Short mmCIF file of C-alpha atoms and ligand atoms in Angstrom, two decimals:
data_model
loop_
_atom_site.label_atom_id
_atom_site.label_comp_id
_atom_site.label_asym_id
_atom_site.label_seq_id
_atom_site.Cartn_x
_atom_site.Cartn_y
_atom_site.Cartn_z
CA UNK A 147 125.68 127.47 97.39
CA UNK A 148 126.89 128.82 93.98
CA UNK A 149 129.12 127.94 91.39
CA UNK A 150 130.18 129.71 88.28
CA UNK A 151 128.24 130.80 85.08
CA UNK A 152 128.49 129.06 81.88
CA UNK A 153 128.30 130.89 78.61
CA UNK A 154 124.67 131.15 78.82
CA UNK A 155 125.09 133.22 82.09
CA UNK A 156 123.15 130.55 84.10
CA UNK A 157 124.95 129.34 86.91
CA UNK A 158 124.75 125.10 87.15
CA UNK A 159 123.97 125.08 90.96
CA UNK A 160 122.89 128.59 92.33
CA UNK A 161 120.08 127.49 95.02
CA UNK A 162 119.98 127.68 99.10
CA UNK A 163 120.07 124.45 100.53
CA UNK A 164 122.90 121.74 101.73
CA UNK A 165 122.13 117.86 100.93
CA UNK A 166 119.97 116.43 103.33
CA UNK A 167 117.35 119.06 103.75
CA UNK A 168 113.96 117.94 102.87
CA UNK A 169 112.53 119.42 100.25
CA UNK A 170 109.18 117.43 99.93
CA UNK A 171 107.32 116.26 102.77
CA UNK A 172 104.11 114.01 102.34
CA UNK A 173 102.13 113.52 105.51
CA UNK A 174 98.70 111.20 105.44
CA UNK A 175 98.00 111.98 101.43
CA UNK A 176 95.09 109.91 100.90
CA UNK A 177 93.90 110.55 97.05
CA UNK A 178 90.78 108.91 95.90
CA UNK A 179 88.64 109.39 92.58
CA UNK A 180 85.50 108.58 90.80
CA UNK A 181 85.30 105.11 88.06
CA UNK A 182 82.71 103.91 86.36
CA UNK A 183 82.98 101.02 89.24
CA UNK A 184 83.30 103.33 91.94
CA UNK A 185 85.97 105.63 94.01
CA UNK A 186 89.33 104.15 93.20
CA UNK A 187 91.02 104.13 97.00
CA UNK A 188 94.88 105.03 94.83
CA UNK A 189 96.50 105.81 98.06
CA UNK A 190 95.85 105.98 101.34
CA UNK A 191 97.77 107.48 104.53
CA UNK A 192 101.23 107.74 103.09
CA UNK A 193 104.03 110.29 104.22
CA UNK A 194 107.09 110.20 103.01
CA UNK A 195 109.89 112.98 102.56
CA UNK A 196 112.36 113.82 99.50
CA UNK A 197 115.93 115.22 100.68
CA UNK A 198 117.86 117.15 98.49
CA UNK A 199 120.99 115.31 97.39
CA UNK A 200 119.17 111.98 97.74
CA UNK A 201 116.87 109.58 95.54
CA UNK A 202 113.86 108.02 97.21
CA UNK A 203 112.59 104.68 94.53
CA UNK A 204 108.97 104.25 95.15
CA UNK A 205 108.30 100.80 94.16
CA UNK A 206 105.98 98.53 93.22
CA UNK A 207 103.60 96.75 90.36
CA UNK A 208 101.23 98.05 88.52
CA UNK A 209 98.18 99.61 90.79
CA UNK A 210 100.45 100.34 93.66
CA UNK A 211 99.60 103.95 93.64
CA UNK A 212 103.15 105.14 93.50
CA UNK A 213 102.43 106.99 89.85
CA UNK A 214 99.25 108.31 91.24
CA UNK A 215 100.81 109.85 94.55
CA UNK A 216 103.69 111.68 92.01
CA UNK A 217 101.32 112.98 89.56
CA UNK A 218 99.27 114.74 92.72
CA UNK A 219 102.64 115.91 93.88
CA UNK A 220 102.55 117.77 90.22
CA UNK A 221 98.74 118.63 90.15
CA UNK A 222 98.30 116.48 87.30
CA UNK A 223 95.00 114.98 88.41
CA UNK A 224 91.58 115.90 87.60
CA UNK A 225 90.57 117.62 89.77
CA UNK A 226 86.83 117.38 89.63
CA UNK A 227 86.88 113.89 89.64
CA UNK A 228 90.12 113.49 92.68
CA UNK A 229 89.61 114.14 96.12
CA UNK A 230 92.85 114.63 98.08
CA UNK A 231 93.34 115.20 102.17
CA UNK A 232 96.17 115.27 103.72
CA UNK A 233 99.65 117.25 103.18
CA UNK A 234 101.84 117.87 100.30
CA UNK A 235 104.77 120.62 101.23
CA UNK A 236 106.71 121.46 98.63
CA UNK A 237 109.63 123.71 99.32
CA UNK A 238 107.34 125.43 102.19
CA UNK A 239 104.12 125.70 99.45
CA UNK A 240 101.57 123.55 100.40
CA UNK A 241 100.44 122.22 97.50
CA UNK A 242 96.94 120.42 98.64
CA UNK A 243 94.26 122.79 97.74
CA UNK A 244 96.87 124.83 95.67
CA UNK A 245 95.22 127.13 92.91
CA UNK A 246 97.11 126.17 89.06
CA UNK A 247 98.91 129.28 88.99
CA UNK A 248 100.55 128.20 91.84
CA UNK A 249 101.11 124.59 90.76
CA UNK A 250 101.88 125.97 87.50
CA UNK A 251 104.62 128.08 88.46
CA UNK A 252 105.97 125.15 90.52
CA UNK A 253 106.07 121.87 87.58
CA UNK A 254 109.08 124.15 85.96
CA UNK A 255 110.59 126.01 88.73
CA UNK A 256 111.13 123.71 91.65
CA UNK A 257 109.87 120.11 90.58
CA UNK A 258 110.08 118.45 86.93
CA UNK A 259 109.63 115.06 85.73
CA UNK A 260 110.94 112.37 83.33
CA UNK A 261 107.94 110.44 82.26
CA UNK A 262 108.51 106.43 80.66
CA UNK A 263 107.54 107.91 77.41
CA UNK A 264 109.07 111.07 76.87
CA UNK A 265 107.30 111.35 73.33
CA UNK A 266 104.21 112.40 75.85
CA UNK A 267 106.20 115.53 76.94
CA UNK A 268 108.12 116.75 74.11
CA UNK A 269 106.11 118.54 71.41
CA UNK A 270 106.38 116.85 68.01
CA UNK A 271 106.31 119.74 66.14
CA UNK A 272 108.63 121.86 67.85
CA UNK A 273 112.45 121.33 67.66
CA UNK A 274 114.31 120.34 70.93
CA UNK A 275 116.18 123.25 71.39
CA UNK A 276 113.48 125.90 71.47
CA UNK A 277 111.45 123.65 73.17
CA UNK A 278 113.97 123.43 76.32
CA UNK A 279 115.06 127.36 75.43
CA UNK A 280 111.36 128.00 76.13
CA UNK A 281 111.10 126.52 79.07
CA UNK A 282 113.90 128.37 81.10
CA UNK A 283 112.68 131.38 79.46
CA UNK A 284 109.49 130.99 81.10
CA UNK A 285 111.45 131.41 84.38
CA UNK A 286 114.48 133.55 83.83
CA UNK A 287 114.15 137.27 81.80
CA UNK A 288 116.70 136.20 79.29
CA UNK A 289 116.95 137.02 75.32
CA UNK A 290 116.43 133.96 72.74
CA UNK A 291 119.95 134.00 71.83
CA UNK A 292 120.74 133.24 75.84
CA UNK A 293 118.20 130.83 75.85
CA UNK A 294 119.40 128.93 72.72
CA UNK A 295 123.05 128.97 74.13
CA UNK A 296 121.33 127.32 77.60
CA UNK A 297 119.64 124.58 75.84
CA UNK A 298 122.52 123.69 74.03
CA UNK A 299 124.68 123.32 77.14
CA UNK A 300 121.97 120.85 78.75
CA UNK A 301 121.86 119.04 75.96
CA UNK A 302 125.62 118.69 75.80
CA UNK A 303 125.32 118.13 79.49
CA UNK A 304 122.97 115.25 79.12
CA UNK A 305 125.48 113.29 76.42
CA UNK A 306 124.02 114.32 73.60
CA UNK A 307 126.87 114.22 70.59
CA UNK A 308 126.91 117.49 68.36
CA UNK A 309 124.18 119.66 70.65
CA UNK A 310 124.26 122.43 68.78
CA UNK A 311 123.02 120.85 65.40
CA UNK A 312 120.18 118.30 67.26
CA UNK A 313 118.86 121.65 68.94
CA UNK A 314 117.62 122.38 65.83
CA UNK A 315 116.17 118.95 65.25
CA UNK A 316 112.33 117.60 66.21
CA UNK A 317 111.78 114.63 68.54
CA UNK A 318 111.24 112.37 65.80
CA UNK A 319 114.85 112.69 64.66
CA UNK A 320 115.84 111.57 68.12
CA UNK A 321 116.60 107.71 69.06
CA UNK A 322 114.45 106.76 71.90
CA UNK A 323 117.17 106.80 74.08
CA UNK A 324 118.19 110.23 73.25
CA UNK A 325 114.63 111.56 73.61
CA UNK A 326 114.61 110.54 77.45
CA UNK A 327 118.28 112.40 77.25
CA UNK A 328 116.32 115.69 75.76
CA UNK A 329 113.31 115.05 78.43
CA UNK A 330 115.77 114.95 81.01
CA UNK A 331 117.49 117.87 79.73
CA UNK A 332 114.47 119.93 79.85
CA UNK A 333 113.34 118.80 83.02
CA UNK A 334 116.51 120.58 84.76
CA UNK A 335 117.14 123.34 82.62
CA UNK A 336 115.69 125.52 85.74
CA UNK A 337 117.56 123.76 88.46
CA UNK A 338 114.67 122.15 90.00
CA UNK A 339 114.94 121.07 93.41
CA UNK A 340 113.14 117.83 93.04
CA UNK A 341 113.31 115.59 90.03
CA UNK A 342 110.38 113.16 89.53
CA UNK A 343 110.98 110.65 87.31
CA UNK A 344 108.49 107.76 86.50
CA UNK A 345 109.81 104.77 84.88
CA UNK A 346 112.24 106.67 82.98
CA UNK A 347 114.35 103.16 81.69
CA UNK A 348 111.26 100.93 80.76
CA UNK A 349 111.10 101.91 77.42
CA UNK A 350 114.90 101.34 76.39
CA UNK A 351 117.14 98.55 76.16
CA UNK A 352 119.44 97.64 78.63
CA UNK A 353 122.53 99.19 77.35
CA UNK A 354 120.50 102.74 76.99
CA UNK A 355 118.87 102.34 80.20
CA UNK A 356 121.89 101.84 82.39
CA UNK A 357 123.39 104.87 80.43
CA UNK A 358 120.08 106.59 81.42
CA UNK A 359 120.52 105.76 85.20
CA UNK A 360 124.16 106.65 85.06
CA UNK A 361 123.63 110.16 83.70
CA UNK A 362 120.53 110.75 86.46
CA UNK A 363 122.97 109.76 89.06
CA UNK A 364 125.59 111.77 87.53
CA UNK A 365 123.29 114.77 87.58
CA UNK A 366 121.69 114.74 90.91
CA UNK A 367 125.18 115.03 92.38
CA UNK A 368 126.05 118.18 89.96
CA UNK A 369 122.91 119.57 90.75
CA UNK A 370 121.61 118.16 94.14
CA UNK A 371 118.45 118.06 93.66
CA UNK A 372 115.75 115.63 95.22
CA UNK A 373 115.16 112.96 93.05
CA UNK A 374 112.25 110.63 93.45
CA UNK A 375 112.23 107.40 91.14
CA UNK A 376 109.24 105.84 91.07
CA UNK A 377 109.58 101.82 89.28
CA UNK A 378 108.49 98.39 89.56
CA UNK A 379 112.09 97.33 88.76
CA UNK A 380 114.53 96.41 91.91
CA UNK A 381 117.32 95.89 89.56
CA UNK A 382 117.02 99.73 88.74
CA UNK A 383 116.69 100.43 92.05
CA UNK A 384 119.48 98.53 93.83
CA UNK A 385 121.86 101.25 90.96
CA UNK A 386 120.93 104.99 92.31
CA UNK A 387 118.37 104.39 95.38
CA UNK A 388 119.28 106.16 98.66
CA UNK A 389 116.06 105.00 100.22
CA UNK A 390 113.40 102.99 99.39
CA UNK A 391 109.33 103.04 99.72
CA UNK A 392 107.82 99.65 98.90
CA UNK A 393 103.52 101.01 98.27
CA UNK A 394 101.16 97.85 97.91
CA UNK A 395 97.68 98.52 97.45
CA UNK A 396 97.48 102.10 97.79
CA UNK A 397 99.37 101.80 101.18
CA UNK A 398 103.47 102.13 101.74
CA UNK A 399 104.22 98.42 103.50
CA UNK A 400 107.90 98.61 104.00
CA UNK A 401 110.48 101.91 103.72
CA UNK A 402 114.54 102.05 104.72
CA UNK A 403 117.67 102.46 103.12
CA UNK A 404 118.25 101.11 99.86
CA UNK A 405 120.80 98.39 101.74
CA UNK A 406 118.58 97.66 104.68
CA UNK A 407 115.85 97.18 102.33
CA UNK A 408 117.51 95.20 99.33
CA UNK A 409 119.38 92.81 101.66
CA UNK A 410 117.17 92.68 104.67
CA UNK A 411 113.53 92.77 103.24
CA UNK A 412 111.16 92.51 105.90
CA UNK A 413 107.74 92.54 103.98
CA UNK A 414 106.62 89.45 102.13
CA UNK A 415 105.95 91.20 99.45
CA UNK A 416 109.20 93.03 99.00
CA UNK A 417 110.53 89.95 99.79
CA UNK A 418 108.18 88.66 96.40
CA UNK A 419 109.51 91.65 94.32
CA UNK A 420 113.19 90.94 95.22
CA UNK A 421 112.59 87.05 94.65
CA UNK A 422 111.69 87.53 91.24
CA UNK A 423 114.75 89.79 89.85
CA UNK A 424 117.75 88.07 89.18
CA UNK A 425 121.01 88.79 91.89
CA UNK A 426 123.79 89.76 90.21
CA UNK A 427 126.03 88.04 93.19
CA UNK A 428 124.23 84.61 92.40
CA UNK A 429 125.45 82.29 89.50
CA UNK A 430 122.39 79.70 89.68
CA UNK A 431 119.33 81.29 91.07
CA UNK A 432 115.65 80.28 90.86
CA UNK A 433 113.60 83.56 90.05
CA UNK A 434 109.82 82.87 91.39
CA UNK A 435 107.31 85.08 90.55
CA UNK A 436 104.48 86.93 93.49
CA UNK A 437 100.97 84.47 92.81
CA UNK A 438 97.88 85.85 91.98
CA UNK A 439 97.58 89.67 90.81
CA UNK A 440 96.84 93.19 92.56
CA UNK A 441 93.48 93.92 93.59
CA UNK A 442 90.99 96.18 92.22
CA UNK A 443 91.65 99.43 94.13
CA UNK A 444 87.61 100.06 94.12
CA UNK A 445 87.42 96.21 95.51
CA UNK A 446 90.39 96.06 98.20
CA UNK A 447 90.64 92.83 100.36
CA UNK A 448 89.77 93.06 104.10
CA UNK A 449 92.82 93.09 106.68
CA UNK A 450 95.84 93.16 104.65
CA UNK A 451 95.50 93.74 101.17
CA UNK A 452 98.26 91.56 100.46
CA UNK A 453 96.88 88.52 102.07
CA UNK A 454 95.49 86.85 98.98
CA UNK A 455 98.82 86.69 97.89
CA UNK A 456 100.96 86.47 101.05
CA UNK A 457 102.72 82.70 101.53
CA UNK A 458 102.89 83.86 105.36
CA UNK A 459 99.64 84.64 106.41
CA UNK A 460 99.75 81.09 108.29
CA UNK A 461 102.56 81.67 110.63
CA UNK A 462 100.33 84.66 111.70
CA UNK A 463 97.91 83.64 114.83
CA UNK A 464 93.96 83.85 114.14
CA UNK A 465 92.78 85.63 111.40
CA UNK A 466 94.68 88.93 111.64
CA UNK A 467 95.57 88.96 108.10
CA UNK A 468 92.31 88.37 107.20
CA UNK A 469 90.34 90.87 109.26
CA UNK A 470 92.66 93.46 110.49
CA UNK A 471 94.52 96.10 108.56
CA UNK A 472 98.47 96.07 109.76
CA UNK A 473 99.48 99.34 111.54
CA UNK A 474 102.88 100.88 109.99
CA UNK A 475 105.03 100.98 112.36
CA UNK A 476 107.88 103.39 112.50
CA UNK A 477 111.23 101.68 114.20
CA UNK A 478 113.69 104.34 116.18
CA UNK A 479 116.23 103.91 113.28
CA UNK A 480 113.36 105.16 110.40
CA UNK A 481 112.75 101.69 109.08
CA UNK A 482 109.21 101.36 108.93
CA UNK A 483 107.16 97.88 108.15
CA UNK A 484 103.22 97.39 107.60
CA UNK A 485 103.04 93.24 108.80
CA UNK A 486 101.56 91.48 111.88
CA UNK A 487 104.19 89.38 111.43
CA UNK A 488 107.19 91.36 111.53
CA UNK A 489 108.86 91.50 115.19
CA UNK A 490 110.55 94.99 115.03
CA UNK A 491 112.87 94.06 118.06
CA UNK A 492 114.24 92.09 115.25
CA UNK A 493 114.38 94.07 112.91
CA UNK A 494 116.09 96.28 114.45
CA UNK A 495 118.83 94.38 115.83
CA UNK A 496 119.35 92.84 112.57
CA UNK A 497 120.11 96.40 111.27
CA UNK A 498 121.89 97.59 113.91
CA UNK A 499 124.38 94.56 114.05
CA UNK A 500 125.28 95.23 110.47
FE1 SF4 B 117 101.27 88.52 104.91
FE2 SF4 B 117 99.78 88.83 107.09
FE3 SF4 B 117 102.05 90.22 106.82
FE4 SF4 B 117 99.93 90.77 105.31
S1 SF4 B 117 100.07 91.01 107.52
S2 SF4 B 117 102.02 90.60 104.62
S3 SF4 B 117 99.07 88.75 104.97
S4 SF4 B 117 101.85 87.99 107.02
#
């Protein structure tokens, strides 16, 4: 799949693959690591796949472990202090075990990512241009001049008014919401297949950050790519989610399409998360937040980690909740739901009668 060269001689979308292929697949990643308390459990048993063409939102509040199972995805851990089993395929690379070069070669090439704060990825005392100019020519045998002309056109491509001119400007001159235009702009410069981006719209206001979720949107079409959003905001989600993974605890609990999931939540928890945004289809709507806090990943609670928090634990017979972990169990149409009390006969016929 190829389309034509711009003046920099890069061609937008120049990369095998049709929409739908998966380009990341996660199978049992379990990533633990040492504290001053003890091994942090971050996440345990998760698989999940990123399709090209698609965005996957991996939700949840703080101490979910959905920022700690991208950053392994990137090698971004310590690793003398992380212990990681399980899979990570990347493209065909396995990336468990990887040496740096390897992982090195890949954060540029085939994954990038938008972090919340893009001040923590551009260089302050570099200009924007040669920083992004640097980056593809780290990958493509290309003079500066070519290089200067590419940046340019992603920074034009990202909405950024009078490109050539804030090239040659520093990150400082930028407006917050233009920096996370000039991160974004740099994370695609080399056509990535997959597109991590972790809370990319906390840090704006709301005008900015629907401008922000726009433009992603906007750009994983042009390019394709993978994108994987990870947030603890539904009301970002419910804009550019294709699927959704709901992590509590270290653990994925619930995971469907975007619609299944936002009008048909099946975990009490989601259910919690989507209780407490406002719904933009509701005039008069009482907003209730989830009780209690997460636990302490070094401390987890027995059974279901959720249970100190979980309003349904009664309707369940005995003490499941309390003593017995939930199995997540995968329904024939992909939904998949971590909860004793979740009848997936149900479930499914709820889904399949919409
Ligand atoms: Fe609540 Fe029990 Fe389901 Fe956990 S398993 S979410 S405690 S009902």
């Amino acid at each position: 799949m190829s389309t034509g060269t711009s003046p920099s001689g890069a061609s937008i979308r120049d990369r095998v693959g049709s929409a739908g292929d998966v380009v990341l697949k996660v199978e049992d990643l379990s990533v633990r690591f040492a504290s001053d308390e003890g091994p942090v459990n971050a996440v345990q048993n998760l698989s999940y796949e990123a399709r090209l063409g698609r965005t996957l939102a991996v939700v949840g509040e703080s101490g979910s472990g959905k920022s700690v199972s991208s950053m392994t995805l990137l090698g971004l851990h310590n690793p003398k202090r992380t212990t990681i089993t399980g899979s990570i395929t990347l493209d065909g690379t396995e990336l468990v075990g990887a040496s740096e070069e390897t992982m090195r070669g890949l954060r540029s090439s085939s994954v990038a990512m938008v972090f919340q704060d893009p001040q923590s990825s551009l260089h302050p005392f570099f200009k924007v241009g040669k920083q992004i100019a640097e980056a593809y020519r780290a990958h493509h045998h290309v003079s500066a001049a070519v290089a200067n002309t590419r940046a340019v056109e992603m920074l034009e491509r990202v909405g950024i008014p009078n490109p050539a001119r804030r090239a040659k400007q520093y990150p400082h001159e930028f407006s917050g919401g233009m920096r996370q235009r000039a991160m974004i702009a740099l994370g695609l410069v080399n056509d990535p297949k997959l597109l991590v981006a972790d809370e990319p719209t906390t840090a704006l206001d709301v005008t900015v950050q629907a401008q922000i979720l726009d433009l992603i949107k906007d750009l994983q079409q042009e390019f394709g790519s993978a994108v994987i959003l990870i947030t603890h905001d539904l009301a970002v989600v419910a804009e550019v989610a294709d699927d959704i993974l709901v992590m509590y605890a270290g653990r994925a609990v619930e995971k469907g399409l975007a619609k299944h999931v936002l009008s048909q939540p099946n975990h009490p928890y989601t259910m919690g998360l989507l209780e407490s945004v406002p719904s933009a289809s509701e005039e008069v709507q009482e907003l209730r937040a989830i009780r209690g806090a997460p636990p302490s990943l070094v401390y987890l609670p027995s059974g279901c980690s959720f249970h100190p928090r979980c309003d349904y634990q009664d309707q369940v017979p005995g003490e499941r909740c309390v003593t017995e972990l939930p199995e997540l169990r995968i329904l024939p149409n992909g939904r998949q739901i971590r909860c004793h009390l979740v009848d997936p006969e149900r479930v499914l016929s709820q889904e399949t009668s919409r």
